[in-house]
Coordinates of C-alpha atoms and ligand atoms in Angstrom, one line a residue:
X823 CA 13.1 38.3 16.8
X824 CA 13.6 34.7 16.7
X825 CA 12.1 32.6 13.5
X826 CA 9.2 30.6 14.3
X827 CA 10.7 26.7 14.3
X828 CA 9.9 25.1 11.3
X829 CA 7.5 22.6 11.5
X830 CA 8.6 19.0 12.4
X831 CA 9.1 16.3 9.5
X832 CA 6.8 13.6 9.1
X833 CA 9.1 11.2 10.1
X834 CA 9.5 13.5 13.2
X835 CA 5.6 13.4 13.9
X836 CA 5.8 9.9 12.8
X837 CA 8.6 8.6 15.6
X838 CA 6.5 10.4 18.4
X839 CA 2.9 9.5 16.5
X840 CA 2.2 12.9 16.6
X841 CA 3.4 13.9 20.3
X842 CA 0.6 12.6 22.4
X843 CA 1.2 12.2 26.4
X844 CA -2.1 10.0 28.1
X845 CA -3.4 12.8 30.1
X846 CA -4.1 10.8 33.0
X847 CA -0.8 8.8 33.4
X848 CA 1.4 11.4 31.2
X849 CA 2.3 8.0 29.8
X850 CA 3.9 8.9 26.8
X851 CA 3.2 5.7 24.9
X852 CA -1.2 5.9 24.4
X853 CA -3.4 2.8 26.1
X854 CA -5.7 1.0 23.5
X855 CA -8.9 2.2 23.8
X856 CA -11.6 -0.2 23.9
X857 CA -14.7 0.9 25.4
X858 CA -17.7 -0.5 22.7
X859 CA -19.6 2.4 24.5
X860 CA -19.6 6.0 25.9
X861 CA -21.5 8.0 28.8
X862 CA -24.2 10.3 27.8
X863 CA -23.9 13.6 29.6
X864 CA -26.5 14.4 31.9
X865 CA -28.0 17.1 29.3
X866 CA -28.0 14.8 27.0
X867 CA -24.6 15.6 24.9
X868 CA -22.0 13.2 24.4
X869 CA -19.3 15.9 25.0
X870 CA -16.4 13.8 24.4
X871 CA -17.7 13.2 20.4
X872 CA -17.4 9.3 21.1
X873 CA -21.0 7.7 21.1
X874 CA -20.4 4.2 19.8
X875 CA -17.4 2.3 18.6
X876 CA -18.5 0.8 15.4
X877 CA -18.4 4.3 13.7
X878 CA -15.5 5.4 15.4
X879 CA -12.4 4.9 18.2
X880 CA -10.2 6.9 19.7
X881 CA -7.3 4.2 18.8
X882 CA -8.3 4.2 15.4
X883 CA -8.2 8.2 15.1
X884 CA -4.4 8.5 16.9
X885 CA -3.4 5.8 14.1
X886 CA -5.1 7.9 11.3
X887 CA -4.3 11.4 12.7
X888 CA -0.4 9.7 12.5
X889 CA -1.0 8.4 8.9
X890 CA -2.4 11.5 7.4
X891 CA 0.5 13.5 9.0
X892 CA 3.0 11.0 6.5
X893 CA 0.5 11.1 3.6
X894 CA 0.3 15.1 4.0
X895 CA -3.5 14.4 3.7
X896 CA -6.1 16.2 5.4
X897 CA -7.7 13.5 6.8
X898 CA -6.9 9.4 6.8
X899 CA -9.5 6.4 7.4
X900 CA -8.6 3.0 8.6
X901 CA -10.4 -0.1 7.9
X902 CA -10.0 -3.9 8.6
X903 CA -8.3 -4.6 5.5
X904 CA -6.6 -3.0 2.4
X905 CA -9.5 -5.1 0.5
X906 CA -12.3 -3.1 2.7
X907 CA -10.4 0.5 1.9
X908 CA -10.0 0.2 -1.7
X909 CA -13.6 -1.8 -1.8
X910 CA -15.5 0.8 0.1
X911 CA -13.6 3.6 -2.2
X912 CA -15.5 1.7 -4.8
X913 CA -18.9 1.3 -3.2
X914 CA -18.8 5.0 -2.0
X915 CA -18.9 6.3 -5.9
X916 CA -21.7 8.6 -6.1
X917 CA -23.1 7.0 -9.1
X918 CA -22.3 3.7 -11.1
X919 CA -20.1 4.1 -14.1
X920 CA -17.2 3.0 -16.0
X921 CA -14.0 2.1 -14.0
X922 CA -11.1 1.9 -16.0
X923 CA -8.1 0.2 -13.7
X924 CA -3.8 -0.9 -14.0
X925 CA -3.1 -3.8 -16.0
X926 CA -0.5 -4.5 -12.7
X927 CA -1.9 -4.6 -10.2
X928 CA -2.7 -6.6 -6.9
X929 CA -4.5 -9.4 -8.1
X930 CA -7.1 -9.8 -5.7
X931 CA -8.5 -6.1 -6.3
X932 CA -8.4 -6.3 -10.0
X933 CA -10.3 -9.8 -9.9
X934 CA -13.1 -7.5 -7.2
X935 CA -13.5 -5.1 -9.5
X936 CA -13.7 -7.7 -12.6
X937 CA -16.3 -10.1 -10.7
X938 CA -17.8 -7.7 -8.2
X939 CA -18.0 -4.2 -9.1
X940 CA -20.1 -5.2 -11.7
X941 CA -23.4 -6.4 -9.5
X942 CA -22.8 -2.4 -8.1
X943 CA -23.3 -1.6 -11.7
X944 CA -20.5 -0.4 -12.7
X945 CA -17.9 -1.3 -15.7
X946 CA -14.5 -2.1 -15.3
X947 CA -12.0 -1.5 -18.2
X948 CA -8.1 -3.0 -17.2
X949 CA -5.8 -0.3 -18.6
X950 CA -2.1 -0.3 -19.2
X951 CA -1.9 3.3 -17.0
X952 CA 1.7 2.8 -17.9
X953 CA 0.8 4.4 -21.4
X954 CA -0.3 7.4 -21.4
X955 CA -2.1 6.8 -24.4
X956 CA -3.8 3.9 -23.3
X957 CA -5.1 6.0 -20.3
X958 CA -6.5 9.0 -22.6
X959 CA -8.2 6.2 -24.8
X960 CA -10.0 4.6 -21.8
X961 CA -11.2 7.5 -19.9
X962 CA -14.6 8.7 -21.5
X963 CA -15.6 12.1 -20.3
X964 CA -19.2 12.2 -18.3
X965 CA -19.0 8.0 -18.1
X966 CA -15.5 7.4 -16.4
X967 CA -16.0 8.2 -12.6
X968 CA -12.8 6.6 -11.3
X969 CA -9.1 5.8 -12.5
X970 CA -7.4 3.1 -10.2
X971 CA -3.7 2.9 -10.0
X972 CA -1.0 1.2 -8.4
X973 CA 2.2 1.9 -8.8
X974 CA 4.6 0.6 -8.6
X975 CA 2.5 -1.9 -9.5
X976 CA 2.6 -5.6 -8.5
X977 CA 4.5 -7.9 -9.7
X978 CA 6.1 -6.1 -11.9
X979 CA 6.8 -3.1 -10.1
X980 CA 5.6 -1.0 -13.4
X981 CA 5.0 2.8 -12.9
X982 CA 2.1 4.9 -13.7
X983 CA 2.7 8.7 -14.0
X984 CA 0.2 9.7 -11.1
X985 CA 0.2 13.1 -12.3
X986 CA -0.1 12.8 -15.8
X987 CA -3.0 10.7 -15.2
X988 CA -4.7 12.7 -12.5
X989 CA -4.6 15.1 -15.3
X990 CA -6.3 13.3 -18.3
X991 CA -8.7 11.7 -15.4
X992 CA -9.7 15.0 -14.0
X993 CA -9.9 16.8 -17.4
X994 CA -12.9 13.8 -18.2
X995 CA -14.7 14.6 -14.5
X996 CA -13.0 11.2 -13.1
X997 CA -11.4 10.6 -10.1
X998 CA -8.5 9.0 -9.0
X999 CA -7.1 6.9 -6.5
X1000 CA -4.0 5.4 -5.8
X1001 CA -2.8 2.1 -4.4
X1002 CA 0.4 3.3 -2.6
X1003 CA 1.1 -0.1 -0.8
X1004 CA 4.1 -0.4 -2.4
X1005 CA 5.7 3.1 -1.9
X1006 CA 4.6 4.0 1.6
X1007 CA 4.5 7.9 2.0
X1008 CA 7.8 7.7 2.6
X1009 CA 9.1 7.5 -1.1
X1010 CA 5.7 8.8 -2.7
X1011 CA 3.2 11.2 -1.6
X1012 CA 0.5 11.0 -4.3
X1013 CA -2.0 13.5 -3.2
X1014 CA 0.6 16.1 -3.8
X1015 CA 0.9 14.7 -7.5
X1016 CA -3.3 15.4 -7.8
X1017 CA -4.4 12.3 -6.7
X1018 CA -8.2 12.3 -4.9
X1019 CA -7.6 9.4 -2.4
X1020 CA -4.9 6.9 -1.7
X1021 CA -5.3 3.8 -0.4
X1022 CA -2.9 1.3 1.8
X1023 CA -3.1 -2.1 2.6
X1024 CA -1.4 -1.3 6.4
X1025 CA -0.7 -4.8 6.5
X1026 CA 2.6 -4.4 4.6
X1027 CA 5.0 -1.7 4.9
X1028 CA 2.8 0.6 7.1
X1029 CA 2.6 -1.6 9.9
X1030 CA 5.9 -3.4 8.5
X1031 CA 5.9 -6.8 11.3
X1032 CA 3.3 -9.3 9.9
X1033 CA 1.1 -9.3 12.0
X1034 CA -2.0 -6.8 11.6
X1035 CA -4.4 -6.9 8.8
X1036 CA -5.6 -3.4 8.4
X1037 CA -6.3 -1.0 5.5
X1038 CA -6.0 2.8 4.9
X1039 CA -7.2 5.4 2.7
X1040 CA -6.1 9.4 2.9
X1041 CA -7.5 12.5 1.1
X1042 CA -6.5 16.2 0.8
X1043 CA -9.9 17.4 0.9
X1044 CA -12.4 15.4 3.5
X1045 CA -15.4 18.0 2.9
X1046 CA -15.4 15.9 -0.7
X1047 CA -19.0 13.9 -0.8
X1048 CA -16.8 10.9 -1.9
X1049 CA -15.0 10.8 1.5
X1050 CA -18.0 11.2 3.4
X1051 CA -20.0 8.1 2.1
X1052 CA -17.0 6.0 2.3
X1053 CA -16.6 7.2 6.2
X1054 CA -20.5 6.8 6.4
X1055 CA -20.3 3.4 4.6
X1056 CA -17.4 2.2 6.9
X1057 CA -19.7 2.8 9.7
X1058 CA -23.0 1.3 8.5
X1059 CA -21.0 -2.0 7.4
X1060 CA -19.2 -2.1 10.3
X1061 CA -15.6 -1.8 8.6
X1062 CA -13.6 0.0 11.1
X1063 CA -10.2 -1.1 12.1
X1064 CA -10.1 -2.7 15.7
X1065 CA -8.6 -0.9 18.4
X1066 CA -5.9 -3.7 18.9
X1067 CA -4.6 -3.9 15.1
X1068 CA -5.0 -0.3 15.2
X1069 CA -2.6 0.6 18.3
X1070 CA -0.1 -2.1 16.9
X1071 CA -0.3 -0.1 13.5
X1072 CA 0.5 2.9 15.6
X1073 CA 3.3 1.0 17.2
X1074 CA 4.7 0.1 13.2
X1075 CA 4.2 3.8 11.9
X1076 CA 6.8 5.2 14.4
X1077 CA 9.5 3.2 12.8
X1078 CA 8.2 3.1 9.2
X1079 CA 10.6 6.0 7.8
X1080 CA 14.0 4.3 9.1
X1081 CA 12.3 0.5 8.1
X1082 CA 11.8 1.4 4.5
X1083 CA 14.8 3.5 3.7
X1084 CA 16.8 0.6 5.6
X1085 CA 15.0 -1.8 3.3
X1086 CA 15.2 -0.2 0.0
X1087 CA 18.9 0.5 0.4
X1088 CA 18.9 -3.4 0.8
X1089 CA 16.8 -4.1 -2.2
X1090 CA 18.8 -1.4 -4.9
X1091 CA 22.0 -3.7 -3.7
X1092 CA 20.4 -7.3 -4.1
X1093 CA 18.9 -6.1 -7.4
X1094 CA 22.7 -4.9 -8.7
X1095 CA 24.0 -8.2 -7.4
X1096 CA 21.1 -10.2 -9.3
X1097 CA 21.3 -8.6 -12.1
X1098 CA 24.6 -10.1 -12.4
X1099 CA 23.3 -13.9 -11.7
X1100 CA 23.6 -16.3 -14.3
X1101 CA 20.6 -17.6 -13.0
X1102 CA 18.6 -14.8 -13.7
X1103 CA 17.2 -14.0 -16.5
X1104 CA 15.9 -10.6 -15.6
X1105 CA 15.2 -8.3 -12.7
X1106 CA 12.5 -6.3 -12.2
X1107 CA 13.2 -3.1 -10.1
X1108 CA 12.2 0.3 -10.6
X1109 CA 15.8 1.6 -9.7
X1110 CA 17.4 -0.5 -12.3
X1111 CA 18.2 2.1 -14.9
X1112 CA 16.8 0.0 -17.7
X1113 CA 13.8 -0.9 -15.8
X1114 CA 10.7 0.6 -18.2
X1115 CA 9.4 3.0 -15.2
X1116 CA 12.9 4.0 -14.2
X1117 CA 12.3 7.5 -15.3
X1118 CA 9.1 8.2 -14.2
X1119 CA 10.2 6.7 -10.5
X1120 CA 12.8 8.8 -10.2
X1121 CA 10.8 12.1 -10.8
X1122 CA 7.6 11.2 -8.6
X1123 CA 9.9 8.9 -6.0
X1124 CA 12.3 9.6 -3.6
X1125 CA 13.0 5.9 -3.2
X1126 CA 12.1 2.9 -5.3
X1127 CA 11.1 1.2 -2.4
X1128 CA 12.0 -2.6 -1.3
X1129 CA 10.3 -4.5 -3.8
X1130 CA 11.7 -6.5 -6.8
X1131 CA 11.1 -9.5 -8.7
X1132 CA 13.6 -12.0 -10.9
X1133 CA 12.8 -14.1 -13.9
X1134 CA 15.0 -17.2 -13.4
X1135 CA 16.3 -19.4 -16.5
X1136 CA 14.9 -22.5 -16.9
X1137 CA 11.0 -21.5 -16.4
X1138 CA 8.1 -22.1 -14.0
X1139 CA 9.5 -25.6 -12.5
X1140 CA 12.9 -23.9 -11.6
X1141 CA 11.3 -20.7 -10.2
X1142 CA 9.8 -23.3 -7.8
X1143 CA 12.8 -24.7 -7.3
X1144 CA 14.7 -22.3 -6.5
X1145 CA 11.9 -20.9 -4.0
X1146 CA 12.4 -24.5 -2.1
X1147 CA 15.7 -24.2 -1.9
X1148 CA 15.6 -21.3 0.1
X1149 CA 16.8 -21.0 4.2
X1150 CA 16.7 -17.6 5.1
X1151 CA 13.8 -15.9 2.7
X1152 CA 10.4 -17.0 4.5
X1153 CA 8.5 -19.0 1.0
X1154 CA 5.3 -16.8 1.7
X1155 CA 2.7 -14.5 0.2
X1156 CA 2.2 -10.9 1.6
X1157 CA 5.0 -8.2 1.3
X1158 CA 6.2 -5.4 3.9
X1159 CA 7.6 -6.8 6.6
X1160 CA 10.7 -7.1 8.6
X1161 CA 11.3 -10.4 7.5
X1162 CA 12.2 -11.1 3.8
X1163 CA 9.6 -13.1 1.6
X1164 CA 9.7 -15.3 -1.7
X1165 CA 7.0 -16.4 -3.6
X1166 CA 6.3 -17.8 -6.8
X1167 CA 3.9 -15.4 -7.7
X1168 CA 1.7 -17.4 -10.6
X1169 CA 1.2 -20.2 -8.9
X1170 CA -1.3 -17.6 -6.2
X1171 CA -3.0 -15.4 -9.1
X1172 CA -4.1 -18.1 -11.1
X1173 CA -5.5 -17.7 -14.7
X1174 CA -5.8 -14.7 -15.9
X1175 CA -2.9 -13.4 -13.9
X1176 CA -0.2 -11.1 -16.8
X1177 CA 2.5 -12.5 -14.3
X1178 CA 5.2 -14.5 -15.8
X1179 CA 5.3 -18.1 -14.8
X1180 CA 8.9 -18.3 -14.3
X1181 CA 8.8 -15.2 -11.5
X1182 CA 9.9 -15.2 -8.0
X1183 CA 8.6 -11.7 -6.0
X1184 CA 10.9 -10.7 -3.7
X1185 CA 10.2 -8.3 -0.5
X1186 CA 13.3 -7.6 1.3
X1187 CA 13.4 -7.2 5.0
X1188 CA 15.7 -6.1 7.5
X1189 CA 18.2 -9.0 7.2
X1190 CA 21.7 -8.2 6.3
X1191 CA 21.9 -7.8 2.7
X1192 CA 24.8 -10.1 2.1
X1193 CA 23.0 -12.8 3.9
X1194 CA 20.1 -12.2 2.2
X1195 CA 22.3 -12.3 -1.5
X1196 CA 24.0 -15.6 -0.4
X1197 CA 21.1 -18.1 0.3
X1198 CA 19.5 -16.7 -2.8
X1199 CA 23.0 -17.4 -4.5
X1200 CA 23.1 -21.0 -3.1
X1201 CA 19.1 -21.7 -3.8
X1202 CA 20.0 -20.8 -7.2
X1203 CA 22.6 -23.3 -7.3
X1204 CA 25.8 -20.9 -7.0
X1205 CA 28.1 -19.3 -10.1
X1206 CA 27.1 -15.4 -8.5
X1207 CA 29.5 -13.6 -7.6
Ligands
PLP1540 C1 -1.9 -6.9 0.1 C2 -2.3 -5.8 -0.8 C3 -3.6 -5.4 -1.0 C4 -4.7 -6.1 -0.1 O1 -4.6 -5.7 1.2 P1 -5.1 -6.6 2.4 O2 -4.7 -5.9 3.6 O3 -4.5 -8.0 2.3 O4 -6.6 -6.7 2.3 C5 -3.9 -4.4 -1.8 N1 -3.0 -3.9 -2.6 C6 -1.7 -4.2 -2.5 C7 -0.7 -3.5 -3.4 C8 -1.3 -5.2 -1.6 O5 0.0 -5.6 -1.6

């Protein structure tokens, strides 16, 4: 007897999203569906489960059936922006309470949760997740309902121990969620590590080409009450992804395994070459060995992803500078794409913001390396090697 075939590798189910032929055409690439609208069945059914296209899309479900393949989740959720994902995960708490959050983290979220959460009654505590310490000093049992991580974490690219804090979270009756922007499923599959719910903004790495907003979240267990009121708020305030953004997405996830693992490799080799600048002051990476999260990385990653930042000598007017000087990087905000971005990362978070003013955030595309290395070498006014 022969051994049933193992099954295929999310990269596998990824590069075919998932093995779908259009049964009409046999096309093997699926149309974007777009009908608003669906017949009624003469007896009154709708036998195909579609009814209306504000709570759902057929589009929208390939893309998620893809992602929750890559996240190993049970079930995935896409909505029209990172923002509405990790927002609804926040609405769809089953009762207000204290929120305690990364002290890293993407700045836009943190100043939501600091300004907004609060008129949903809920209190937000910013947390160094980092420290374990710090975590088991925040998280108050029967008043903490939710522990928000990102990690790595921007700008710095810290790293929070998902599952030492899944543990201290759960142990208190809290839940917690993961931003996992940064790592994709391809380095880092939190759920695995006891996670309740991840959370993507699909603009970046998971559609990878700059151009689709879009926002995910995934869980192992979609029977969870949580899952269903953020599904039933997504509907109700009409935060579904579109069809287009969503087939495009579908179109990014196929090469998403071979993009990031192309890019990282980049970014472990600019971040080595860097580190060696005698214009840089310091370089944050997670696969630096003397970057702080090194450790914890390289037990819950399989990459360290393509993300980095440098502290240049000569402060905040250099940093800007230097980002000026630039040909090749693209001086822009976002992250995740094919094409490799710099930005002087203060100068968008604004007060408030922990990020050092003399830091450039790099995300490293597809460009060759060495190119990539030399217009940074020449923007920083040359002596690299
Ligand atoms: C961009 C980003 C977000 C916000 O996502 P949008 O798609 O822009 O709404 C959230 N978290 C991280 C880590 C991001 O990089």
């Amino acid at each position: 007897m022969t051994k049933p075939p193992a099954p295929p590798k999310p990269r596998t189910l990824a590069a075919q999203a998932l093995g779908d032929i259009e049964p009409q055409t046999k096309g093997i690439v699926p149309p974007v569906h777009v009908a608003t609208t669906y017949l009624r069945d003469p007896d009154n059914a709708y036998s195909s489960g579609y009814v209306y296209g504000r709570p759902d899309n057929a589009t929208v479900r390939q893309a998620e059936g893809v992602l929750a393949a890559l996240e190993g989740a049970a079930a995935a959720m896409l909505l029209g922006s990172g923002m509405s994902a990790a927002t609804a995960a926040v609405m769809a708490l089953p009762e207000p309470g204290h929120i305690a959050a990364s002290q890293v983290m993407y700045w836009g979220f943190r100043d939501w949760l600091l300004r907004e959460a609060p008129r949903f009654g809920h209190t937000v505590e910013i947390v160094d997740t980092t420290d374990l310490d710090a975590v088991r000093d925040a998280v108050v049992p029967g008043k903490t309902r939710l522990v928000w991580i990102e990690t790595p974490g921007n700008p710095l690219w810290t790293i929070t121990d998902i599952a030492a804090v899944a543990q201290i979270a759960h142990a208190a009756g809290a839940r917690v969620a993961v931003d996992s922007t940064v790592a994709t499923p391809v380095f880092s599959r939190p759920l695995a590590l006891g996670a309740d719910l991840v959370m993507h903004s699909a603009t970046k790495y998971l559609n990878g080409h700059s151009d689709v907003i879009a926002g995910a979240l995934a869980t192992a267990t979609p029977d969870d009450p949580w899952w269903a009121r953020i599904g039933e708020l997504r509907a109700r305030h009409g935060m579904i992804l579109g069809p287009f953004e969503a087939w495009l997405l579908l179109r990014g996830l196929r090469t998403l395994d071979v993009r990031v693992r192309a890019q990282s490799e980049a970014a472990a080799l600019l971040a080595t070459w860097l580190g060696h600048h005698r214009g840089i002051e310091r370089v944050l990476y997670p696969g630096l060995p003397h970057h702080p999260g090194h450790a914890v990385a390289s037990r819950q990653m399989t990459g360290y992803g393509a993300m980095m930042s440098v502290q240049v000598h000569g402060g905040e007017g250099t940093a800007i500078e230097v980002a000026a000087r630039v040909r090749l990087w693209k001086r822009a905000t976002s992250l995740g794409g094919v094409e490799s971005l710099i930005e002087h990362r203060a100068s968008i978070e604004g007060p408030g913001s922990p990020c050092p003013t003399n830091l450039l955030r790099l995300s490293v595309g597809l460009e060759d390396p060495e190119d990539l290395y030399a217009d940074l070498d020449r923007a920083l006014g040359g002596s690299g090697t």
